[in-house]
Amino acid sequence: GQQVMQIPQYQHVQEGEDFTTYCNSSTTLSNIQWYKQRPGGHPVFLIQLVKSGEVKKQKRLTFQFGEAKKNSSLHITATQTTDVGTYFCALNSGGSNYKLTFGKGTLLTVNP
Amino acid sequence: NAGVTQTPKFQVLKTGQSMTLQCAQDMNHNSMYWYRQDPGMGLRLIYYSASEGTTDKGEVPNGYNVSRLNKREFSLRLESAAPSQTSVYFCASLPATGVSPLHFGNGTRLTVT
């Protein structure tokens, strides 16, 4: 089956520092999605990447999709306490049924 | 629109008891999913229903059954609960197969003693 590795598992930063989480797949992906889950909440969709080498930005968040479509990253510039939560990548390798395989997530904590 | 609604929000069961987790969506989505979330394990797919009338196993289906009652509702049943099924359960829905984000419910926190 499809394997997905997400690192790091945990990251603690001081407010204002940058943060990056990485997602790697064992197979070539048709697309990748990123979700954020606040403590006690449910996952909320952030973005979807489809094209090889794609880079998308949402304010302080930058998302990249690797050239080989096997890896992706999420970078947050100058973290804020509102960034606290777990960030998940979700992979879809394609096919007729749409199944997303989630990474184990990166828990980000921010010290004010 | 309420989106994806899960009931109950919390439940405590004794080993061997049965229960059904309910999920309903009002967005006319085709596909619906059940995930479980355990610390350090991310979200693991239990069962999904790509369309009304179909269901398929996900990554961790053992000990669960599902029913896609109609387009709106997708229930998850535990016939004989075990402590290993203590988890947070999320229902999610998707507009159509293809490139779309999942919409999640608020989750059901289940404890089996």
XYZ file of N, CA and C in Angstrom:
675
model
N 0.813 -1.206 0.000
C 0.000 0.000 0.000
C 0.843 1.250 0.000
N 0.173 2.340 -0.145
C 0.864 3.621 -0.210
C 1.451 3.982 1.146
N 2.724 4.409 1.129
C 3.410 4.787 2.341
C 3.617 6.296 2.323
N 3.408 6.908 3.469
C 3.669 8.335 3.590
C 4.403 8.598 4.891
N 5.465 9.361 4.787
C 6.239 9.720 5.969
C 6.190 11.225 6.139
N 5.879 11.657 7.345
C 5.827 13.089 7.616
C 6.769 13.373 8.770
N 7.639 14.340 8.592
C 8.593 14.725 9.630
C 8.685 16.228 9.747
N 9.017 16.713 10.956
C 9.178 15.964 12.193
C 7.827 15.624 12.806
N 7.819 14.812 13.848
C 6.578 14.463 14.521
C 6.130 15.613 15.429
N 7.112 16.276 16.017
C 6.843 17.405 16.895
C 7.820 18.539 16.565
N 7.368 19.766 16.784
C 8.245 20.914 16.630
C 7.784 21.998 17.581
N 8.701 22.429 18.437
C 8.392 23.529 19.350
C 9.242 24.715 18.956
N 8.630 25.862 18.771
C 9.365 27.054 18.350
C 8.996 28.238 19.225
N 9.869 29.217 19.200
C 9.557 30.501 19.818
C 8.751 31.318 18.802
N 7.833 32.090 19.293
C 7.048 32.933 18.397
C 7.979 33.795 17.557
N 7.728 33.846 16.278
C 8.587 34.599 15.378
C 9.558 33.735 14.599
N 9.818 32.539 15.080
C 10.702 31.621 14.357
C 9.929 30.982 13.197
N 10.692 30.441 12.264
C 10.078 29.746 11.135
C 9.862 28.272 11.470
N 9.011 27.636 10.673
C 8.666 26.223 10.883
C 8.473 25.556 9.535
N 8.964 24.326 9.420
C 8.759 23.563 8.194
C 8.425 22.123 8.538
N 7.454 21.571 7.848
C 7.133 20.153 7.941
C 7.224 19.551 6.549
N 7.680 18.293 6.500
C 7.941 17.640 5.232
C 7.112 16.366 5.120
N 6.727 16.076 3.915
C 5.925 14.884 3.639
C 6.544 14.155 2.455
N 6.781 12.852 2.620
C 7.404 12.061 1.562
C 6.584 10.821 1.282
N 6.420 10.537 0.006
C 5.638 9.384 -0.412
C 6.532 8.357 -1.096
N 6.123 7.111 -1.005
C 6.859 6.043 -1.679
C 6.448 5.920 -3.148
N 5.356 6.580 -3.516
C 4.862 6.502 -4.888
C 4.635 7.904 -5.453
N 4.572 7.997 -6.745
C 4.263 9.260 -7.404
C 2.794 9.604 -7.164
N 2.562 10.865 -6.848
C 1.223 11.298 -6.446
C 0.517 12.054 -7.554
N -0.797 11.940 -7.576
C -1.569 12.784 -8.496
C -1.753 14.173 -7.893
N -1.879 14.235 -6.598
C -1.957 15.527 -5.924
C -1.677 15.323 -4.440
N -1.515 16.394 -3.719
C -1.319 16.311 -2.277
C -2.109 17.443 -1.637
N -2.661 17.155 -0.482
C -3.403 18.160 0.253
C -2.768 18.358 1.630
N -2.983 19.540 2.179
C -2.539 19.853 3.528
C -3.724 20.277 4.381
N -3.735 19.775 5.617
C -4.791 20.084 6.564
C -4.167 20.574 7.868
N -4.947 21.379 8.594
C -4.532 21.828 9.924
C -5.611 21.422 10.923
N -5.152 20.909 12.057
C -6.082 20.540 13.118
C -5.677 21.270 14.387
N -6.538 22.155 14.847
C -6.283 22.826 16.112
C -6.523 21.847 17.252
N -5.887 22.054 18.402
C -6.107 21.154 19.548
C -7.595 21.035 19.880
N -8.080 19.793 19.949
C -9.484 19.547 20.249
C -10.420 19.720 19.077
N -9.881 20.064 17.926
C -10.723 20.325 16.764
C -10.658 19.224 15.725
N -11.190 19.533 14.554
C -11.155 18.583 13.463
C -10.256 19.120 12.355
N -9.753 18.244 11.496
C -8.887 18.720 10.410
C -9.632 19.673 9.485
N -8.923 20.714 9.091
C -9.491 21.701 8.184
C -8.561 21.832 6.987
N -9.132 21.791 5.826
C -8.373 21.854 4.578
C -7.652 23.190 4.443
N -6.369 23.118 4.058
C -5.594 24.326 3.809
C -5.404 24.566 2.316
N -4.881 23.541 1.631
C -4.523 23.760 0.234
C -4.339 22.429 -0.476
N -4.363 22.486 -1.791
C -4.103 21.323 -2.621
C -3.060 21.683 -3.676
N -2.111 20.786 -3.877
C -1.081 20.955 -4.897
C -1.239 19.850 -5.922
N -1.129 20.229 -7.181
C -1.386 19.274 -8.254
C -0.218 19.153 -9.227
N 0.421 20.266 -9.529
C 1.449 20.279 -10.578
C 2.839 20.043 -10.016
N 3.654 19.376 -10.796
C 5.045 19.157 -10.443
C 5.746 20.489 -10.204
N 6.451 20.612 -9.066
C 7.184 21.820 -8.759
C 6.329 22.997 -8.310
N 5.057 22.762 -8.099
C 4.136 23.851 -7.754
C 4.481 24.471 -6.402
N 4.356 25.797 -6.336
C 4.538 26.547 -5.095
C 3.312 27.441 -4.920
N 2.710 27.346 -3.745
C 1.557 28.205 -3.448
C 1.762 28.887 -2.110
N 1.267 30.105 -1.998
C 1.412 30.843 -0.754
C 0.057 31.265 -0.224
N -0.043 31.204 1.103
C -1.200 31.737 1.802
C -0.645 32.569 2.958
N -0.556 33.854 2.754
C -0.002 34.766 3.763
C 1.365 34.264 4.207
N 1.534 33.816 5.434
C 2.847 33.373 5.925
C 3.139 31.911 5.624
N 2.213 31.207 4.979
C 2.387 29.787 4.691
C 2.795 29.602 3.236
N 3.841 28.793 3.023
C 4.290 28.459 1.679
C 4.274 26.954 1.516
N 3.616 26.502 0.464
C 3.479 25.074 0.183
C 4.230 24.760 -1.105
N 4.965 23.640 -1.086
C 5.696 23.226 -2.277
C 5.409 21.772 -2.594
N 5.352 21.478 -3.880
C 5.202 20.108 -4.361
C 6.464 19.773 -5.148
N 7.079 18.642 -4.841
C 8.348 18.296 -5.461
C 8.236 18.071 -6.960
N 9.369 18.200 -7.624
C 9.405 18.021 -9.080
C 8.964 16.622 -9.485
N 9.331 15.632 -8.674
C 8.964 14.244 -8.977
C 7.585 13.879 -8.438
N 6.910 14.827 -7.795
C 5.573 14.610 -7.217
C 5.591 13.451 -6.216
N 6.668 13.391 -5.434
C 6.748 12.377 -4.380
C 6.933 13.019 -3.016
N 7.117 14.333 -2.972
C 7.306 14.970 -1.684
C 6.732 16.380 -1.704
N 6.516 16.885 -0.490
C 5.932 18.204 -0.349
C 6.382 18.807 0.972
N 6.278 20.119 1.061
C 6.623 20.779 2.313
C 5.664 21.925 2.575
N 5.542 22.221 3.862
C 4.775 23.379 4.322
C 5.699 24.212 5.195
N 5.876 25.454 4.844
C 6.764 26.351 5.584
C 5.950 27.513 6.131
N 6.121 27.786 7.413
C 5.466 28.941 8.019
C 6.548 29.948 8.408
N 6.417 31.138 7.940
C 7.362 32.212 8.266
C 6.865 32.970 9.482
N 7.778 33.228 10.408
C 7.460 34.044 11.594
C 6.204 33.535 12.287
N 6.327 32.377 12.912
C 5.168 31.746 13.532
C 4.504 32.652 14.562
N 3.195 32.420 14.701
C 2.398 33.104 15.711
C 1.690 32.047 16.548
N 1.190 32.455 17.703
C 0.532 31.480 18.581
C -0.708 30.890 17.914
N -1.276 31.601 16.989
C -2.443 31.077 16.259
C -2.081 29.940 15.308
N -0.786 29.718 15.089
C -0.356 28.630 14.204
C -0.315 27.285 14.914
N -0.522 27.297 16.228
C -0.462 26.060 16.998
C -1.463 25.038 16.468
N -1.009 23.796 16.363
C -1.885 22.727 15.900
C -1.082 21.629 15.253
N -1.783 20.667 14.710
C -1.142 19.577 13.990
C -1.390 19.748 12.506
N -0.323 19.663 11.737
C -0.403 19.825 10.289
C -0.240 18.457 9.636
N -1.198 18.109 8.806
C -1.196 16.821 8.124
C -1.071 17.008 6.617
N -0.287 16.144 6.005
C -0.375 16.020 4.560
C -1.290 14.840 4.260
N -1.930 14.887 3.136
C -2.830 13.814 2.719
C -2.568 13.531 1.253
N -2.365 12.267 0.950
C -1.934 11.882 -0.376
C -3.032 11.155 -1.131
N -3.085 11.419 -2.417
C -3.976 10.662 -3.291
C -3.155 10.170 -4.461
N -3.032 8.860 -4.574
C -2.218 8.323 -5.670
C -3.037 8.120 -6.935
N -4.305 8.492 -6.887
C -5.129 8.405 -8.083
C -6.040 7.196 -8.049
N -6.664 6.887 -9.137
C -7.588 5.760 -9.191
C -9.021 6.241 -9.234
N -9.942 5.294 -9.403
C -11.344 5.664 -9.586
C -12.016 6.055 -8.275
N -11.574 5.470 -7.180
C -12.130 5.859 -5.888
C -11.166 6.799 -5.191
N -11.704 7.803 -4.577
C -10.864 8.849 -4.043
C -10.569 8.567 -2.585
N -9.418 8.001 -2.311
C -9.011 7.711 -0.945
C -7.811 8.551 -0.595
N -7.907 9.268 0.489
C -6.789 10.046 0.979
C -6.076 9.285 2.088
N -4.769 9.176 1.958
C -3.940 8.596 3.007
C -3.245 9.736 3.726
N -3.441 9.804 5.040
C -2.887 10.901 5.807
C -1.533 10.529 6.401
N -0.644 11.506 6.443
C 0.565 11.362 7.213
C 0.226 11.405 8.695
N 1.212 11.093 9.545
C 0.955 11.067 10.986
C 0.891 12.468 11.587
N 1.282 13.452 10.817
C 1.147 14.820 11.272
C 2.362 15.350 12.001
N 2.476 16.662 12.005
C 3.491 17.368 12.782
C 2.777 18.294 13.745
N 3.020 18.063 15.034
C 2.421 18.918 16.060
C 3.325 20.125 16.288
N 2.797 21.299 16.023
C 3.543 22.542 16.217
C 3.051 23.242 17.479
N 3.983 23.530 18.367
C 3.664 24.365 19.525
C 4.519 25.625 19.440
N 3.949 26.734 19.864
C 4.612 28.026 19.752
C 4.665 28.685 21.123
N 5.861 28.998 21.545
C 6.054 29.665 22.832
C 5.983 31.179 22.638
N 5.030 31.847 23.306
C 4.872 33.290 23.075
C 6.010 34.105 23.666
N -26.277 25.935 6.292
C -25.825 24.540 6.181
C -25.024 24.138 7.407
N -25.314 22.946 7.941
C -24.579 22.473 9.100
C -23.277 21.805 8.695
N -23.157 21.345 7.457
C -21.950 20.658 7.015
C -22.039 19.180 7.341
N -21.050 18.681 8.080
C -21.017 17.274 8.486
C -21.304 17.212 9.982
N -22.346 16.482 10.345
C -22.775 16.393 11.737
C -22.588 14.986 12.256
N -21.884 14.873 13.367
C -21.648 13.571 13.995
C -22.329 13.514 15.360
N -22.904 12.373 15.660
C -23.443 12.148 16.997
C -23.116 10.734 17.446
N -22.857 10.497 18.741
C -22.739 11.517 19.781
C -21.361 12.180 19.737
N -21.139 13.168 20.580
C -19.825 13.805 20.674
C -18.903 13.010 21.590
N -19.475 12.419 22.612
C -18.712 11.613 23.564
C -19.488 10.334 23.859
N -18.755 9.254 24.114
C -19.405 7.997 24.473
C -18.434 7.144 25.258
N -18.930 6.527 26.321
C -18.151 5.556 27.079
C -18.879 4.214 26.992
N -18.151 3.195 26.588
C -18.706 1.852 26.479
C -17.918 0.891 27.337
N -18.572 -0.190 27.697
C -17.864 -1.287 28.341
C -17.505 -2.308 27.266
N -16.443 -3.024 27.518
C -16.006 -4.051 26.575
C -17.164 -4.996 26.266
N -17.370 -5.234 24.966
C -18.434 -6.127 24.531
C -19.733 -5.429 24.152
N -19.904 -4.191 24.578
C -21.112 -3.455 24.205
C -21.041 -3.047 22.742
N -22.215 -2.757 22.202
C -22.276 -2.313 20.812
C -22.820 -0.897 20.743
N -22.492 -0.217 19.658
C -23.055 1.107 19.451
C -22.863 1.511 17.989
N -23.639 2.495 17.596
C -23.549 3.044 16.246
C -23.237 4.524 16.313
N -22.219 4.924 15.571
C -21.892 6.334 15.427
C -22.597 6.850 14.176
N -23.260 7.974 14.344
C -24.051 8.529 13.255
C -23.315 9.681 12.582
N -23.506 9.792 11.283
C -22.914 10.887 10.523
C -23.892 11.297 9.429
N -24.090 12.579 9.299
C -24.965 13.093 8.235
C -24.350 14.357 7.656
N -24.482 14.503 6.336
C -23.996 15.720 5.676
C -25.124 16.303 4.826
N -25.153 17.636 4.801
C -26.231 18.316 4.074
C -25.694 19.085 2.872
N -24.566 18.645 2.348
C -23.925 19.350 1.243
C -24.091 18.614 -0.089
N -24.912 17.556 -0.073
C -25.150 16.758 -1.288
C -23.861 16.131 -1.825
N -22.975 15.774 -0.911
C -21.721 15.143 -1.312
C -21.921 13.677 -1.658
N -21.125 13.212 -2.605
C -21.247 11.818 -3.038
C -20.544 10.844 -2.104
N -19.329 11.183 -1.699
C -18.489 10.231 -0.962
C -18.450 10.583 0.524
N -18.400 9.527 1.342
C -18.327 9.727 2.785
C -17.320 8.746 3.371
N -16.726 9.145 4.493
C -15.585 8.411 5.050
C -15.687 8.356 6.574
N -15.110 7.297 7.127
C -14.892 7.212 8.563
C -13.395 7.023 8.820
N -12.852 7.913 9.663
C -11.465 7.822 10.089
C -11.435 7.670 11.605
N -10.360 7.065 12.094
C -10.078 7.098 13.514
C -8.740 7.790 13.714
N -8.639 8.499 14.834
C -7.406 9.225 15.133
C -6.918 8.829 16.506
N -5.701 8.337 16.549
C -5.052 7.947 17.793
C -3.750 8.724 17.921
N -3.322 8.997 19.153
C -2.096 9.798 19.345
C -0.913 9.217 18.580
N -0.258 10.070 17.808
C 0.931 9.644 17.078
C 0.664 8.793 15.853
N -0.620 8.555 15.563
C -0.939 7.656 14.428
C -1.596 8.374 13.266
N -1.852 9.627 13.410
C -2.515 10.352 12.334
C -3.962 9.905 12.182
N -4.483 10.064 10.989
C -5.857 9.675 10.675
C -5.809 8.405 9.831
N -6.483 7.391 10.286
C -6.500 6.127 9.550
C -7.909 5.832 9.066
N -8.005 5.474 7.810
C -9.293 5.243 7.186
C -9.860 3.890 7.595
N -11.098 3.896 8.081
C -11.745 2.658 8.507
C -12.564 2.083 7.345
N -13.506 2.849 6.877
C -14.359 2.491 5.750
C -14.695 3.761 4.986
N -15.061 3.579 3.743
C -15.549 4.704 2.977
C -16.650 4.256 2.029
N -17.383 5.251 1.553
C -18.464 4.998 0.616
C -18.305 6.003 -0.521
N -17.881 5.498 -1.662
C -17.609 6.387 -2.795
C -18.891 6.992 -3.347
N -19.986 6.288 -3.194
C -21.284 6.803 -3.651
C -22.373 6.045 -2.911
N -23.576 6.560 -2.992
C -24.706 5.913 -2.332
C -24.832 4.478 -2.819
N -24.954 3.549 -1.860
C -25.117 2.153 -2.219
C -23.838 1.351 -2.266
N -22.689 2.016 -2.091
C -21.411 1.296 -2.105
C -20.625 1.593 -0.843
N -19.923 0.593 -0.342
C -19.002 0.787 0.771
C -17.755 -0.056 0.522
N -16.622 0.414 1.021
C -15.365 -0.303 0.847
C -14.520 -0.176 2.095
N -13.678 -1.191 2.302
C -12.800 -1.178 3.450
C -11.660 -0.211 3.234
N -11.226 0.382 4.343
C -10.044 1.221 4.326
C -8.878 0.473 4.928
N -8.058 1.208 5.658
C -6.830 0.659 6.217
C -7.062 -0.216 7.456
N -8.049 0.140 8.288
C -8.262 -0.545 9.569
C -9.731 -0.905 9.770
N -10.302 -1.797 8.953
C -11.738 -2.075 9.027
C -12.170 -3.091 10.090
N -11.212 -3.868 10.622
C -11.591 -4.961 11.522
C -12.284 -4.452 12.774
N -13.431 -5.085 13.095
C -14.185 -4.718 14.283
C -15.269 -3.681 14.022
N -15.389 -3.263 12.759
C -16.365 -2.228 12.392
C -17.229 -2.689 11.224
N -18.429 -2.137 11.177
C -19.292 -2.261 10.013
C -19.865 -0.890 9.701
N -20.260 -0.692 8.450
C -20.813 0.591 8.055
C -22.085 0.386 7.251
N -22.885 1.439 7.204
C -24.097 1.454 6.386
C -24.220 2.828 5.748
N -24.330 2.834 4.419
C -24.645 4.087 3.728
C -26.151 4.087 3.534
N -26.825 4.694 4.481
C -28.281 4.610 4.557
C -28.942 5.324 3.379
N -28.394 6.415 2.992
C -28.859 7.213 1.859
C -27.711 8.149 1.510
N -27.950 9.103 0.640
C -26.840 9.961 0.236
C -26.338 10.802 1.406
N -27.187 11.139 2.337
C -26.823 12.020 3.425
C -26.104 11.311 4.571
N -26.457 10.058 4.830
C -26.068 9.430 6.082
C -25.147 8.234 5.901
N -24.152 8.168 6.785
C -23.174 7.078 6.742
C -22.848 6.729 8.188
N -23.278 5.550 8.638
C -23.106 5.187 10.039
C -22.000 4.156 10.203
N -21.390 4.190 11.385
C -20.316 3.257 11.744
C -20.749 2.469 12.969
N -20.703 1.156 12.880
C -21.168 0.313 13.980
C -20.032 -0.506 14.568
N -19.990 -0.510 15.882
C -19.098 -1.379 16.633
C -19.969 -2.467 17.251
N -19.824 -3.696 16.799
C -20.688 -4.776 17.268
C -20.313 -5.236 18.673
N -19.030 -5.296 18.957
C -18.555 -5.750 20.262
C -17.303 -4.943 20.591
N -17.510 -3.834 21.289
C -16.418 -2.882 21.491
C -15.264 -3.486 22.294
N -14.067 -3.063 21.915
C -12.852 -3.491 22.598
C -12.052 -2.258 23.011
N -11.245 -2.364 24.066
C -10.445 -1.210 24.502
C -9.575 -0.640 23.386
N -9.156 -1.479 22.447
C -8.331 -0.996 21.333
C -9.103 -0.055 20.400
N -10.406 -0.005 20.568
C -11.216 0.892 19.747
C -11.441 2.252 20.417
N -10.831 2.452 21.567
C -10.825 3.769 22.178
C -10.087 4.714 21.253
N -10.778 5.773 20.840
C -10.207 6.646 19.819
C -11.132 7.842 19.611
N -10.679 8.746 18.763
C -11.550 9.805 18.267
C -11.922 9.457 16.833
N -13.199 9.436 16.558
C -13.696 9.035 15.238
C -14.196 10.263 14.486
N -13.715 10.394 13.267
C -14.137 11.494 12.405
C -14.843 10.966 11.172
N -15.950 11.576 10.878
C -16.646 11.350 9.626
C -16.282 12.491 8.688
N -16.189 12.195 7.408
C -15.857 13.225 6.432
C -16.630 12.979 5.147
N -16.772 14.018 4.358
C -17.471 13.863 3.079
C -16.732 14.605 1.988
N -17.054 14.254 0.758
C -16.363 14.761 -0.420
C -17.384 14.990 -1.518
N -17.306 16.113 -2.230
C -18.311 16.404 -3.257
C -18.394 15.345 -4.347
N -17.237 14.885 -4.847
C -17.225 13.918 -5.943
C -15.845 13.299 -5.989
N -15.712 12.147 -6.578
C -14.385 11.555 -6.736
C -13.575 12.483 -7.633
N -12.333 12.624 -7.290
C -11.507 13.556 -8.041
C -10.748 14.452 -7.094
N -10.438 15.619 -7.547
C -9.595 16.526 -6.780
C -10.474 17.456 -5.950
N -10.706 17.090 -4.712
C -11.559 17.886 -3.823
C -11.099 17.711 -2.390
N -11.308 18.706 -1.529
C -10.937 18.530 -0.122
C -12.008 17.794 0.659
N -11.578 17.103 1.704
C -12.496 16.468 2.628
C -13.070 17.512 3.582
N -14.355 17.336 3.904
C -15.020 18.153 4.910
C -15.273 17.254 6.111
N -14.731 17.625 7.254
C -14.811 16.786 8.439
C -15.908 17.232 9.391
N -16.471 16.238 10.112
C -17.321 16.536 11.243
C -16.462 16.859 12.460
N -17.137 17.153 13.580
C -16.413 17.562 14.779
C -15.847 16.401 15.577
N -16.208 15.184 15.219
C -15.618 14.027 15.865
C -16.452 13.461 16.999
N -16.228 12.172 17.256
C -16.823 11.472 18.404
C -15.682 10.884 19.212
N -15.626 11.254 20.483
C -14.583 10.706 21.358
C -15.155 9.501 22.072
N -14.608 8.328 21.745
C -15.109 7.064 22.285
C -14.088 6.448 23.222
N -14.563 6.068 24.399
C -13.720 5.357 25.374
C -14.356 4.008 25.654
N -13.564 2.960 25.543
C -14.030 1.608 25.845
C -13.248 1.090 27.049
N -13.962 0.772 28.107
C -13.295 0.341 29.352
C -13.388 -1.172 29.550
